[in-house]
mmCIF file of C-alpha atoms in Angstrom:
data_model
loop_
_atom_site.group_PDB
_atom_site.id
_atom_site.type_symbol
_atom_site.label_atom_id
_atom_site.label_comp_id
_atom_site.label_asym_id
_atom_site.label_seq_id
_atom_site.Cartn_x
_atom_site.Cartn_y
_atom_site.Cartn_z
ATOM 1 C CA MET A 1 7.077 -15.271 21.813
ATOM 2 C CA THR A 2 4.153 -17.227 20.331
ATOM 3 C CA ARG A 3 2.014 -15.792 16.859
ATOM 4 C CA SER A 4 -0.905 -15.458 16.661
ATOM 5 C CA ARG A 5 -2.535 -17.571 14.166
ATOM 6 C CA TRP A 6 -4.879 -14.526 13.819
ATOM 7 C CA ALA A 7 -1.988 -12.097 12.644
ATOM 8 C CA PRO A 8 -1.822 -12.922 8.749
ATOM 9 C CA TYR A 9 -5.362 -11.685 8.587
ATOM 10 C CA ALA A 10 -5.064 -8.819 11.488
ATOM 11 C CA LEU A 11 -1.887 -8.098 8.387
ATOM 12 C CA VAL A 12 -4.126 -8.037 5.313
ATOM 13 C CA ALA A 13 -7.177 -6.785 7.120
ATOM 14 C CA ALA A 14 -4.756 -2.905 7.443
ATOM 15 C CA VAL A 15 -3.221 -3.290 4.063
ATOM 16 C CA VAL A 16 -6.794 -3.266 3.156
ATOM 17 C CA VAL A 17 -8.395 -0.806 5.628
ATOM 18 C CA ALA A 18 -5.448 1.384 4.155
ATOM 19 C CA GLY A 19 -6.242 0.565 0.094
ATOM 20 C CA ALA A 20 -10.412 1.291 0.866
ATOM 21 C CA ALA A 21 -9.656 4.941 2.362
ATOM 22 C CA ALA A 22 -6.920 5.641 -0.344
ATOM 23 C CA TYR A 23 -9.818 5.077 -2.881
ATOM 24 C CA GLY A 24 -12.481 6.590 -0.478
ATOM 25 C CA LEU A 25 -10.773 9.333 -0.136
ATOM 26 C CA ARG A 26 -9.763 9.350 -4.111
ATOM 27 C CA LEU A 27 -13.860 8.793 -4.887
ATOM 28 C CA GLY A 28 -14.755 11.550 -2.099
ATOM 29 C CA LEU A 29 -12.621 14.559 -2.368
ATOM 30 C CA ILE A 30 -10.739 14.231 -5.592
ATOM 31 C CA GLU A 31 -13.221 13.094 -8.004
ATOM 32 C CA PRO A 32 -15.923 14.531 -7.560
ATOM 33 C CA GLU A 33 -16.048 17.614 -10.760
ATOM 34 C CA ALA A 34 -18.793 19.676 -7.839
ATOM 35 C CA PHE A 35 -16.137 19.848 -6.280
ATOM 36 C CA GLY A 36 -13.522 21.339 -9.257
ATOM 37 C CA HIS A 37 -15.301 23.775 -10.329
ATOM 38 C CA LEU A 38 -16.418 25.133 -6.247
ATOM 39 C CA CYS A 39 -13.186 25.357 -6.123
ATOM 40 C CA ALA A 40 -12.485 27.064 -9.314
ATOM 41 C CA GLY A 41 -13.080 30.456 -8.636
ATOM 42 C CA GLY A 42 -11.331 30.486 -4.763
ATOM 43 C CA GLY A 43 -13.726 28.463 -2.571
ATOM 44 C CA PRO A 44 -14.522 27.138 0.275
ATOM 45 C CA TRP A 45 -11.347 26.840 2.795
ATOM 46 C CA TRP A 46 -10.769 23.434 2.627
ATOM 47 C CA CYS A 47 -9.775 23.760 -1.358
ATOM 48 C CA ALA A 48 -5.998 24.782 -0.604
ATOM 49 C CA PRO A 49 -6.069 21.870 1.284
ATOM 50 C CA ARG A 50 -7.376 19.541 -0.723
ATOM 51 C CA GLY A 51 -5.477 21.130 -4.279
ATOM 52 C CA ALA A 52 -2.146 20.764 -2.016
ATOM 53 C CA LEU A 53 -3.177 17.103 -1.757
ATOM 54 C CA ILE A 54 -3.142 17.167 -5.662
ATOM 55 C CA ASP A 55 -0.717 18.582 -5.828
ATOM 56 C CA LEU A 56 1.146 16.377 -4.018
ATOM 57 C CA LEU A 57 -0.330 13.273 -5.732
ATOM 58 C CA HIS A 58 1.188 14.415 -8.913
ATOM 59 C CA THR A 59 4.285 14.539 -7.458
ATOM 60 C CA GLY A 60 4.498 10.521 -6.704
ATOM 61 C CA VAL A 61 5.593 10.470 -3.288
ATOM 62 C CA LEU A 62 3.280 7.677 -2.116
ATOM 63 C CA GLY A 63 4.873 5.902 -4.938
ATOM 64 C CA ILE A 64 8.081 6.731 -4.574
ATOM 65 C CA GLY A 65 7.652 6.053 -0.644
ATOM 66 C CA ALA A 66 6.349 3.058 -0.937
ATOM 67 C CA ALA A 67 8.986 1.507 -2.983
ATOM 68 C CA ALA A 68 11.672 2.963 -1.480
ATOM 69 C CA LEU A 69 10.341 0.971 1.547
ATOM 70 C CA GLY A 70 9.729 -2.249 0.027
ATOM 71 C CA ALA A 71 13.653 -1.795 -0.284
ATOM 72 C CA VAL A 72 14.036 -1.551 2.858
ATOM 73 C CA ALA A 73 12.016 -4.374 4.246
ATOM 74 C CA THR A 74 13.098 -6.798 1.378
ATOM 75 C CA LEU A 75 16.967 -6.213 1.868
ATOM 76 C CA ALA A 76 16.752 -5.888 6.077
ATOM 77 C CA ARG A 77 13.427 -8.898 6.451
ATOM 78 C CA ARG A 78 11.513 -6.075 8.707
ATOM 79 C CA ALA A 79 7.323 -7.113 8.639
ATOM 80 C CA GLY A 80 7.414 -3.824 10.096
ATOM 81 C CA ALA A 81 8.488 -2.032 6.756
ATOM 82 C CA ALA A 82 7.226 -4.370 5.095
ATOM 83 C CA LEU A 83 3.441 -3.650 6.430
ATOM 84 C CA ALA A 84 3.741 0.215 5.615
ATOM 85 C CA ALA A 85 5.282 -0.839 2.076
ATOM 86 C CA ALA A 86 1.437 -2.658 1.277
ATOM 87 C CA MET A 87 -0.354 0.796 2.838
ATOM 88 C CA LEU A 88 1.599 2.660 1.237
ATOM 89 C CA GLY A 89 1.262 1.026 -2.002
ATOM 90 C CA ALA A 90 -1.688 -0.001 -1.884
ATOM 91 C CA ALA A 91 -3.014 4.214 -1.185
ATOM 92 C CA ALA A 92 -0.775 4.896 -4.467
ATOM 93 C CA LEU A 93 -3.255 2.180 -6.406
ATOM 94 C CA ALA A 94 -5.437 4.192 -5.469
ATOM 95 C CA LEU A 95 -4.363 7.598 -5.938
ATOM 96 C CA TYR A 96 -3.493 7.243 -9.460
ATOM 97 C CA ASP A 97 0.805 6.368 -8.899
ATOM 98 C CA ALA A 98 0.361 2.875 -10.176
ATOM 99 C CA GLU A 99 3.928 2.206 -11.408
ATOM 100 C CA LEU A 100 6.487 2.949 -8.374
ATOM 101 C CA GLY A 101 2.839 1.707 -5.508
ATOM 102 C CA ALA A 102 3.064 -1.132 -7.831
ATOM 103 C CA VAL A 103 6.358 -2.388 -7.249
ATOM 104 C CA GLY A 104 6.006 -1.358 -2.419
ATOM 105 C CA PHE A 105 3.008 -3.208 -2.917
ATOM 106 C CA LEU A 106 4.442 -6.561 -4.115
ATOM 107 C CA LEU A 107 7.516 -6.143 -1.908
ATOM 108 C CA GLY A 108 5.701 -5.554 0.984
ATOM 109 C CA VAL A 109 3.674 -7.946 0.178
ATOM 110 C CA LEU A 110 6.539 -10.567 -0.782
ATOM 111 C CA VAL A 111 8.450 -9.280 2.468
ATOM 112 C CA LEU A 112 5.158 -10.128 4.732
ATOM 113 C CA ALA A 113 3.994 -13.446 3.077
ATOM 114 C CA ARG A 114 7.596 -14.541 4.218
ATOM 115 C CA SER A 115 6.947 -13.655 7.519
ATOM 116 C CA ALA A 116 3.635 -15.228 8.297
ATOM 117 C CA ALA A 117 5.723 -18.446 7.070
ATOM 118 C CA GLY A 118 7.970 -18.180 9.138
ATOM 119 C CA GLY A 119 11.172 -17.397 6.888
ATOM 120 C CA ARG A 120 11.239 -21.067 5.812
ATOM 121 C CA ARG A 121 11.970 -22.306 2.046
ATOM 122 C CA PRO A 122 10.061 -24.388 0.728
ATOM 123 C CA GLU A 123 11.576 -28.292 0.791
ATOM 124 C CA ARG A 124 13.853 -29.831 -1.793
ATOM 125 C CA ARG A 125 11.820 -32.871 -3.759
ATOM 126 C CA PRO A 126 15.199 -35.195 -4.753
ATOM 127 C CA ALA A 127 15.917 -35.444 -8.437
ATOM 128 C CA GLU A 128 13.877 -38.554 -9.792
ATOM 129 C CA GLN A 129 15.693 -39.957 -11.891
#
């Protein structure tokens, strides 16, 4: 089976879309002060899911998941796990979980880059004498 020459661009687009969606969630639902004030006194029905999301983000679950998927992708050399790690890492970076999110993102991107290169190692140059 041959790979399309556009496959690496599709992977990059998927990671960018995941990061942009997370950033949109951050700017649209989490950060607005008006929503925080509205939800402080009970508020509409969507305040409970918003609060649960914020509590979930404080646990660092996105970064932990990204780092775990990145480790699996690195050890098993699986492109699917690498893509998931990169996407989850991008989302974690946008949603306040930069420490482990960056680790997962980087591991995922490195495995994807290696996969896109066909698993080839760089050629060694003979030592100059």
